[in-house]
CSV table of C-alpha atoms and ligand atoms in Angstrom, one decimal:
chain,number,residue,atom,x,y,z
I,1,UNK,CA,-9.7,22.8,122.4
I,2,UNK,CA,-7.1,21.8,120.5
I,3,UNK,CA,-4.7,19.6,121.7
I,4,UNK,CA,-2.1,17.5,119.8
I,5,UNK,CA,1.5,15.7,120.0
I,6,UNK,CA,2.8,12.3,119.6
I,7,UNK,CA,3.0,11.1,123.8
I,8,UNK,CA,6.1,9.1,123.4
I,9,UNK,CA,8.5,11.8,121.8
I,10,UNK,CA,7.5,14.0,125.2
I,11,UNK,CA,9.9,14.1,128.1
I,12,UNK,CA,9.3,16.5,130.7
I,13,UNK,CA,12.2,16.6,133.9
I,14,UNK,CA,13.9,14.0,131.9
I,15,UNK,CA,10.6,11.8,132.2
I,16,UNK,CA,8.7,9.9,129.3
I,17,UNK,CA,6.3,8.5,131.0
I,18,UNK,CA,3.9,7.3,127.7
I,19,UNK,CA,4.4,3.6,126.6
I,20,UNK,CA,3.9,2.8,123.1
I,21,UNK,CA,5.9,-0.1,121.8
I,22,UNK,CA,4.9,-2.7,119.3
I,23,UNK,CA,1.5,-2.6,118.3
I,24,UNK,CA,0.4,-1.1,121.7
I,25,UNK,CA,-0.1,2.2,123.5
I,26,UNK,CA,-0.6,2.5,127.2
I,27,UNK,CA,-1.3,5.8,128.7
I,28,UNK,CA,-0.4,4.3,132.6
I,29,UNK,CA,1.9,6.4,135.3
I,30,UNK,CA,2.2,8.1,138.5
I,31,UNK,CA,2.7,10.6,139.3
I,32,UNK,CA,3.0,12.3,135.4
I,33,UNK,CA,0.9,10.7,132.6
I,34,UNK,CA,-2.5,12.8,132.2
I,35,UNK,CA,-0.6,16.2,129.9
I,36,UNK,CA,0.3,13.4,127.9
I,37,UNK,CA,-2.4,12.3,126.7
I,38,UNK,CA,-5.0,15.6,127.4
I,39,UNK,CA,-4.7,18.9,129.2
I,40,UNK,CA,-5.5,19.0,132.5
I,41,UNK,CA,-5.0,21.0,135.5
I,42,UNK,CA,-2.9,17.9,136.9
I,43,UNK,CA,-3.5,17.4,140.9
I,44,UNK,CA,-5.3,15.0,142.7
I,45,UNK,CA,-7.3,16.7,144.4
I,46,UNK,CA,-8.9,18.4,141.3
I,47,UNK,CA,-11.3,15.4,140.4
I,48,UNK,CA,-13.3,15.0,137.7
I,49,UNK,CA,-16.1,12.7,135.7
I,50,UNK,CA,-14.5,11.1,132.4
I,51,UNK,CA,-15.7,10.5,129.1
I,52,UNK,CA,-12.9,9.4,126.6
I,53,UNK,CA,-12.9,8.1,123.3
I,54,UNK,CA,-10.1,6.5,121.3
I,55,UNK,CA,-9.9,5.9,117.8
I,56,UNK,CA,-7.7,3.2,116.5
I,57,UNK,CA,-7.2,0.7,113.6
I,58,UNK,CA,-9.9,-1.7,113.0
I,59,UNK,CA,-9.4,-4.7,114.6
I,60,UNK,CA,-7.6,-3.2,117.7
I,61,UNK,CA,-9.6,-2.8,121.1
I,62,UNK,CA,-8.9,0.3,123.9
I,63,UNK,CA,-9.8,0.0,127.6
I,64,UNK,CA,-10.5,2.5,129.8
I,65,UNK,CA,-12.0,3.4,133.2
I,66,UNK,CA,-15.3,2.3,134.1
I,67,UNK,CA,-17.9,1.6,131.6
I,68,UNK,CA,-18.5,1.0,128.0
I,69,UNK,CA,-20.3,3.4,126.5
I,70,UNK,CA,-20.0,2.5,122.8
I,71,UNK,CA,-17.9,1.0,120.1
I,72,UNK,CA,-18.2,2.4,116.5
I,73,UNK,CA,-16.2,1.2,112.8
I,74,UNK,CA,-16.1,3.6,110.5
I,75,UNK,CA,-14.4,2.7,107.5
I,76,UNK,CA,-10.2,1.6,108.8
I,77,UNK,CA,-11.4,3.0,112.6
I,78,UNK,CA,-13.1,1.6,115.7
I,79,UNK,CA,-14.0,4.4,118.2
I,80,UNK,CA,-14.1,3.3,121.9
I,81,UNK,CA,-15.8,5.4,124.8
I,82,UNK,CA,-15.5,4.5,128.3
I,83,UNK,CA,-17.2,6.5,131.2
I,84,UNK,CA,-16.0,6.9,134.7
I,85,UNK,CA,-19.3,8.1,136.5
I,86,UNK,CA,-17.1,8.6,139.9
I,87,UNK,CA,-15.1,11.5,140.7
I,88,UNK,CA,-11.4,10.6,139.5
I,89,UNK,CA,-7.8,12.1,139.8
I,90,UNK,CA,-5.9,12.8,136.2
I,91,UNK,CA,-3.3,10.1,137.1
I,92,UNK,CA,-6.1,7.5,137.4
I,93,UNK,CA,-7.2,7.9,134.2
I,94,UNK,CA,-5.7,5.6,131.7
I,95,UNK,CA,-6.4,3.9,128.1
I,96,UNK,CA,-4.9,0.6,126.8
I,97,UNK,CA,-4.7,-0.1,123.4
I,98,UNK,CA,-4.0,-2.9,120.9
I,99,UNK,CA,-4.5,-6.2,120.5
I,100,UNK,CA,-6.6,-8.1,123.5
I,101,UNK,CA,-8.4,-10.4,124.6
I,102,UNK,CA,-11.7,-8.9,126.5
I,103,UNK,CA,-14.0,-10.4,128.7
I,104,UNK,CA,-17.0,-8.7,130.7
I,105,UNK,CA,-19.3,-10.2,133.2
I,106,UNK,CA,-21.4,-9.9,135.9
I,107,UNK,CA,-20.4,-10.7,139.6
I,108,UNK,CA,-22.6,-10.0,142.2
I,109,UNK,CA,-24.5,-7.0,140.9
I,110,UNK,CA,-20.8,-5.7,140.1
I,111,UNK,CA,-19.4,-5.6,136.1
I,112,UNK,CA,-16.3,-6.4,135.4
I,113,UNK,CA,-14.0,-6.0,132.3
I,114,UNK,CA,-11.0,-7.5,131.9
I,115,UNK,CA,-8.2,-7.7,129.2
I,116,UNK,CA,-5.0,-9.7,128.3
I,117,UNK,CA,-2.7,-8.3,125.9
I,118,UNK,CA,-2.2,-11.1,122.9
I,119,UNK,CA,1.2,-10.5,122.5
I,120,UNK,CA,1.3,-13.2,125.3
I,121,UNK,CA,1.3,-16.9,124.2
I,122,UNK,CA,-2.4,-18.7,124.6
I,123,UNK,CA,-1.3,-20.7,127.8
I,124,UNK,CA,0.3,-17.7,129.5
I,125,UNK,CA,-2.7,-15.4,128.0
I,126,UNK,CA,-5.3,-18.0,130.1
I,127,UNK,CA,-3.0,-17.9,133.0
I,128,UNK,CA,-3.5,-13.8,133.2
I,129,UNK,CA,-7.1,-14.4,132.4
I,130,UNK,CA,-7.5,-16.4,134.9
I,131,UNK,CA,-5.8,-14.1,137.3
I,132,UNK,CA,-7.5,-10.9,136.0
I,133,UNK,CA,-11.6,-12.5,136.7
I,134,UNK,CA,-10.2,-13.4,140.5
I,135,UNK,CA,-10.2,-9.3,140.6
I,136,UNK,CA,-14.3,-9.3,141.2
I,137,UNK,CA,-14.1,-12.1,144.2
I,138,UNK,CA,-11.5,-9.9,145.9
I,139,UNK,CA,-13.2,-6.7,145.6
I,140,UNK,CA,-15.9,-8.2,147.4
I,141,UNK,CA,-13.3,-9.8,150.7
I,142,UNK,CA,-11.7,-6.1,150.5
I,143,UNK,CA,-15.3,-4.5,150.7
I,144,UNK,CA,-15.6,-6.9,153.8
I,145,UNK,CA,-12.9,-5.1,155.6
I,146,UNK,CA,-13.5,-1.4,154.4
I,147,UNK,CA,-16.6,-0.7,153.4
I,148,UNK,CA,-18.9,-0.3,149.8
I,149,UNK,CA,-16.6,-0.8,146.7
I,150,UNK,CA,-17.0,2.9,145.3
I,151,UNK,CA,-16.9,2.5,141.7
I,152,UNK,CA,-19.9,0.7,139.2
I,153,UNK,CA,-17.5,-1.5,137.5
I,154,UNK,CA,-13.8,-3.7,137.9
I,155,UNK,CA,-11.5,-5.2,136.4
I,156,UNK,CA,-7.9,-5.4,135.3
I,157,UNK,CA,-5.8,-5.3,132.1
I,158,UNK,CA,-2.4,-7.5,131.8
I,159,UNK,CA,-0.2,-5.3,129.2
I,160,UNK,CA,2.8,-6.6,127.1
I,161,UNK,CA,4.3,-3.5,127.4
I,162,UNK,CA,7.3,-3.4,129.7
I,163,UNK,CA,6.5,-1.2,132.3
I,164,UNK,CA,8.0,-2.2,135.3
I,165,UNK,CA,5.3,-1.6,137.5
I,166,UNK,CA,1.1,-2.1,138.5
I,167,UNK,CA,-0.9,0.6,138.6
I,168,UNK,CA,-4.5,0.9,140.3
I,169,UNK,CA,-5.7,2.9,137.2
I,170,UNK,CA,-9.3,3.5,138.7
I,171,UNK,CA,-11.9,0.9,138.5
I,172,UNK,CA,-9.4,-0.9,136.4
I,173,UNK,CA,-5.7,-1.4,137.4
I,174,UNK,CA,-3.3,-2.0,135.0
I,175,UNK,CA,-0.6,-4.7,135.1
I,176,UNK,CA,2.7,-5.9,133.8
I,177,UNK,CA,2.7,-9.9,133.1
I,178,UNK,CA,2.4,-11.2,136.6
I,179,UNK,CA,2.9,-14.7,136.4
I,180,UNK,CA,0.8,-17.3,138.5
I,181,UNK,CA,1.9,-17.1,142.0
I,182,UNK,CA,1.0,-15.8,145.3
I,183,UNK,CA,3.1,-12.9,144.6
I,184,UNK,CA,1.2,-12.4,141.4
I,185,UNK,CA,-2.3,-12.4,143.7
I,186,UNK,CA,-1.1,-10.2,146.1
I,187,UNK,CA,-0.3,-7.6,143.4
I,188,UNK,CA,-4.0,-7.9,142.3
I,189,UNK,CA,-4.9,-7.7,145.5
I,190,UNK,CA,-2.4,-4.5,146.4
I,191,UNK,CA,-4.1,-2.9,143.5
I,192,UNK,CA,-7.5,-3.3,144.7
I,193,UNK,CA,-7.4,-2.2,148.0
I,194,UNK,CA,-6.1,1.1,146.4
I,195,UNK,CA,-9.6,1.9,145.5
I,196,UNK,CA,-10.9,2.7,148.4
I,197,UNK,CA,-7.0,4.0,149.3
I,198,UNK,CA,-5.7,6.1,147.0
I,199,UNK,CA,-8.7,6.6,144.4
I,200,UNK,CA,-11.6,7.0,146.3
I,201,UNK,CA,-9.6,8.5,148.9
I,202,UNK,CA,-7.1,10.5,147.0
I,203,UNK,CA,-3.9,12.8,148.7
I,204,UNK,CA,-4.6,15.9,149.1
I,205,UNK,CA,-1.0,16.4,148.7
I,206,UNK,CA,1.7,13.8,147.1
I,207,UNK,CA,3.2,13.8,150.3
I,208,UNK,CA,0.5,12.4,151.7
I,209,UNK,CA,1.3,9.1,150.0
I,210,UNK,CA,1.8,6.7,152.8
I,211,UNK,CA,-2.2,6.6,153.5
I,212,UNK,CA,-1.8,5.4,149.9
I,213,UNK,CA,1.1,2.7,149.4
I,214,UNK,CA,1.4,1.9,153.5
I,215,UNK,CA,-2.8,0.9,153.4
I,216,UNK,CA,-2.8,-1.1,150.2
I,217,UNK,CA,0.1,-3.1,151.2
I,218,UNK,CA,-1.4,-3.7,154.7
I,219,UNK,CA,-4.5,-5.0,153.4
I,220,UNK,CA,-2.1,-7.2,151.9
I,221,UNK,CA,-1.2,-8.9,155.1
I,222,UNK,CA,-4.5,-8.6,156.2
I,223,UNK,CA,-5.5,-10.9,153.0
I,224,UNK,CA,-2.6,-13.0,153.2
I,225,UNK,CA,-3.7,-13.9,157.4
I,226,UNK,CA,-7.1,-14.2,156.8
I,227,UNK,CA,-6.1,-16.7,153.6
I,228,UNK,CA,-4.8,-19.0,156.0
I,229,UNK,CA,-1.3,-17.1,155.7
I,230,UNK,CA,0.9,-15.7,157.8
I,231,UNK,CA,-0.6,-13.1,160.6
I,232,UNK,CA,-0.1,-9.7,159.9
I,233,UNK,CA,1.3,-9.1,163.6
I,234,UNK,CA,4.0,-11.5,162.9
I,235,UNK,CA,4.7,-9.4,159.4
I,236,UNK,CA,5.4,-6.5,161.4
I,237,UNK,CA,7.6,-8.2,164.1
I,238,UNK,CA,9.6,-9.8,160.9
I,239,UNK,CA,10.0,-6.3,159.1
I,240,UNK,CA,10.9,-4.3,162.6
I,241,UNK,CA,13.8,-7.4,163.3
I,242,UNK,CA,14.9,-7.5,159.9
I,243,UNK,CA,15.4,-3.6,160.1
I,244,UNK,CA,17.9,-3.0,162.7
I,245,UNK,CA,18.3,0.8,164.4
I,246,UNK,CA,21.1,1.5,161.7
I,247,UNK,CA,19.4,0.8,158.8
I,248,UNK,CA,18.8,4.1,156.4
I,249,UNK,CA,15.0,2.0,156.1
I,250,UNK,CA,14.3,4.0,159.1
I,251,UNK,CA,15.9,7.4,157.9
I,252,UNK,CA,12.6,8.1,155.5
I,253,UNK,CA,10.1,10.5,157.5
I,254,UNK,CA,7.3,8.8,156.0
I,255,UNK,CA,4.8,11.7,156.3
I,256,UNK,CA,7.0,13.9,154.4
I,257,UNK,CA,8.8,11.3,152.4
I,258,UNK,CA,9.8,14.1,150.0
I,259,UNK,CA,9.3,14.4,146.0
I,260,UNK,CA,12.2,12.7,145.3
I,261,UNK,CA,11.6,9.4,147.6
I,262,UNK,CA,7.2,9.4,147.0
I,263,UNK,CA,7.5,5.6,145.9
I,264,UNK,CA,10.7,4.2,148.5
I,265,UNK,CA,10.3,1.2,149.9
I,266,UNK,CA,9.6,2.6,153.3
I,267,UNK,CA,6.3,4.2,152.1
I,268,UNK,CA,5.2,0.8,151.7
I,269,UNK,CA,6.7,-0.9,153.9
I,270,UNK,CA,7.0,0.9,157.0
I,271,UNK,CA,3.6,2.6,155.9
I,272,UNK,CA,1.6,-1.1,156.5
I,273,UNK,CA,3.8,-1.5,159.9
I,274,UNK,CA,2.4,2.1,160.9
I,275,UNK,CA,-1.0,0.4,160.5
I,276,UNK,CA,-0.2,-2.7,162.0
I,277,UNK,CA,1.8,-1.2,164.8
I,278,UNK,CA,-1.3,1.2,165.1
I,279,UNK,CA,-4.0,-2.5,165.2
I,280,UNK,CA,-2.0,-3.9,168.1
I,281,UNK,CA,-2.8,-0.3,170.2
I,282,UNK,CA,-6.4,0.2,169.7
I,283,UNK,CA,-7.4,-3.6,168.6
I,284,UNK,CA,-8.5,-5.1,165.2
I,285,UNK,CA,-12.3,-3.6,165.7
I,286,UNK,CA,-11.3,-0.5,166.4
I,287,UNK,CA,-8.6,-0.1,163.6
I,288,UNK,CA,-11.2,-1.4,160.8
I,289,UNK,CA,-13.7,1.4,162.5
I,290,UNK,CA,-11.3,3.5,161.4
I,291,UNK,CA,-10.1,2.6,158.0
I,292,UNK,CA,-14.4,2.2,156.5
I,293,UNK,CA,-14.5,5.8,158.3
I,294,UNK,CA,-11.8,6.9,156.7
I,295,UNK,CA,-13.6,5.2,153.3
I,296,UNK,CA,-16.8,6.7,153.8
I,297,UNK,CA,-15.8,10.6,155.2
I,298,UNK,CA,-13.6,11.4,152.0
I,299,UNK,CA,-15.1,9.1,149.5
I,300,UNK,CA,-14.7,10.7,146.1
I,301,UNK,CA,-12.7,13.1,148.0
I,302,UNK,CA,-9.2,13.5,149.3
I,303,UNK,CA,-7.6,13.2,153.0
I,304,UNK,CA,-4.7,14.3,154.7
I,305,UNK,CA,-2.2,12.4,156.9
I,306,UNK,CA,-3.3,14.9,159.9
I,307,UNK,CA,-7.0,14.5,158.9
I,308,UNK,CA,-5.9,10.6,159.4
I,309,UNK,CA,-4.3,10.9,162.7
I,310,UNK,CA,-7.2,12.9,164.6
I,311,UNK,CA,-9.9,10.3,163.2
I,312,UNK,CA,-7.9,7.5,164.7
I,313,UNK,CA,-7.7,9.7,167.7
I,314,UNK,CA,-11.4,10.3,167.7
I,315,UNK,CA,-12.4,6.6,166.8
I,316,UNK,CA,-10.4,4.9,169.4
I,317,UNK,CA,-10.3,7.6,172.0
I,318,UNK,CA,-6.7,7.6,172.8
I,319,UNK,CA,-3.8,10.2,172.5
I,320,UNK,CA,-1.5,8.8,169.8
I,321,UNK,CA,0.3,11.7,169.1
I,322,UNK,CA,3.4,10.1,170.0
I,323,UNK,CA,2.6,7.0,168.4
I,324,UNK,CA,1.9,8.6,165.0
I,325,UNK,CA,4.9,11.1,165.6
I,326,UNK,CA,6.9,7.7,166.3
I,327,UNK,CA,5.8,6.1,163.4
I,328,UNK,CA,5.7,8.2,160.4
I,329,UNK,CA,7.9,11.4,161.7
I,330,UNK,CA,10.7,10.3,163.1
I,331,UNK,CA,14.0,9.7,161.1
I,332,UNK,CA,14.7,6.6,163.8
I,333,UNK,CA,13.5,3.3,164.4
I,334,UNK,CA,10.4,3.5,166.7
I,335,UNK,CA,11.2,1.8,170.4
I,336,UNK,CA,9.8,-1.3,171.0
I,337,UNK,CA,7.2,-0.5,173.9
I,338,UNK,CA,3.2,-1.0,174.5
I,339,UNK,CA,2.9,2.7,173.0
I,340,UNK,CA,4.3,2.3,170.0
I,341,UNK,CA,3.0,-1.3,169.3
I,342,UNK,CA,5.5,-3.5,169.6
I,343,UNK,CA,5.1,-4.8,173.4
X,1,LIG,ZN1,0.5,1.2,145.1
C-alpha cells in the first residue's frame, strides 16, 4: 500500500497533532495521531504488533516503541527499524526523529533505551538523561504494586518540541522538558503507570478513559505515600475538601465524560479519588488484588468501566453499585459516608 503526505500540513476537526519544528519531528498525541503517519483502523481496541522503519538524514536518530532491530546507513540516509512485539493500540505507536543523545542498558533483566534531545544545553541534557534513567527503577516499583511489567523494554524520550503534554507511548513514554523537581519525577511515575493502565489494558471505548487517567494519577499518590511523602488517604481528604459541593468539578460524570471532556481534570483527580475511596471501603490488600487481577485478566486487551466495577465487587465480596454510582456516574459530590469510603 502506498501512503504519502506531509503530516504537519494535515488537519482534521481543527486538530494538527503532528509536531515538526527545527530539525525534530514527533508523532505523539492522543487520541488522534496514528492516521497522520500510517494507514490504520484507528481504534484502541484494534491492537496489533508493529514493525516501524523510519529513514532520516544521516547523523539523526529515530526512537520508537519496543526494541531497535536494525540501523542501516546507505548514502545520505540512515534507516531505523523498531519493533513492538506485544499488541499495541494505534495511538500509542510513536516515533521521535532528530538529534538525540541515546543511551541503552539492561536493569534487572529489563532492556531500556532513553533519549534526550540535543537541543538542550549540556546541563539540561544530563539532568533529563538522569531523570529518564530512573524509569527502569520506577517500572520495578510499579510491578511490585500492579504485577508483571507487560512489555519487553522500557525507557523514555525527552523532546525539545513544545508538546505541552507527556504521553504514555507503549514501552517508552514521551515527555516535554520536565525540569528536575518532584513534579518531574511524578510525571514519569504517571506515564509508566499507564503501561499497565492504558497500554496493556486499554479502553474499550474512549468514554472508559478514567480507567487510564484515574489509575495513573492514583499510582502517583501510592508512589508518594510509599516514598516518604503525603499518604493517599490524606490526598483524598485534601482533594475532597478543596472542591466544595458547589464546585463545577463535581458535575463531570467521569464514567461518561463525553468526547469534548475526555482529558478534563476531574477524569484524573476524581478518578484517583474514586480508587482511594474504594481502598478505604475494601482495604489496601483487596484494592491491590483488584488492580493486579484487572491487569492480568485484560492483558494485551481492553476493559470497560462496568467490567472493572464487577471485578471490584467480586474480589471484595461487597455490593459496590451505590459506591460507583456516587463516584463515577453522578454529577454531584459523593456524600462523606462510610459507604462512599469517606468516614
Ligand atoms: Zn495520563
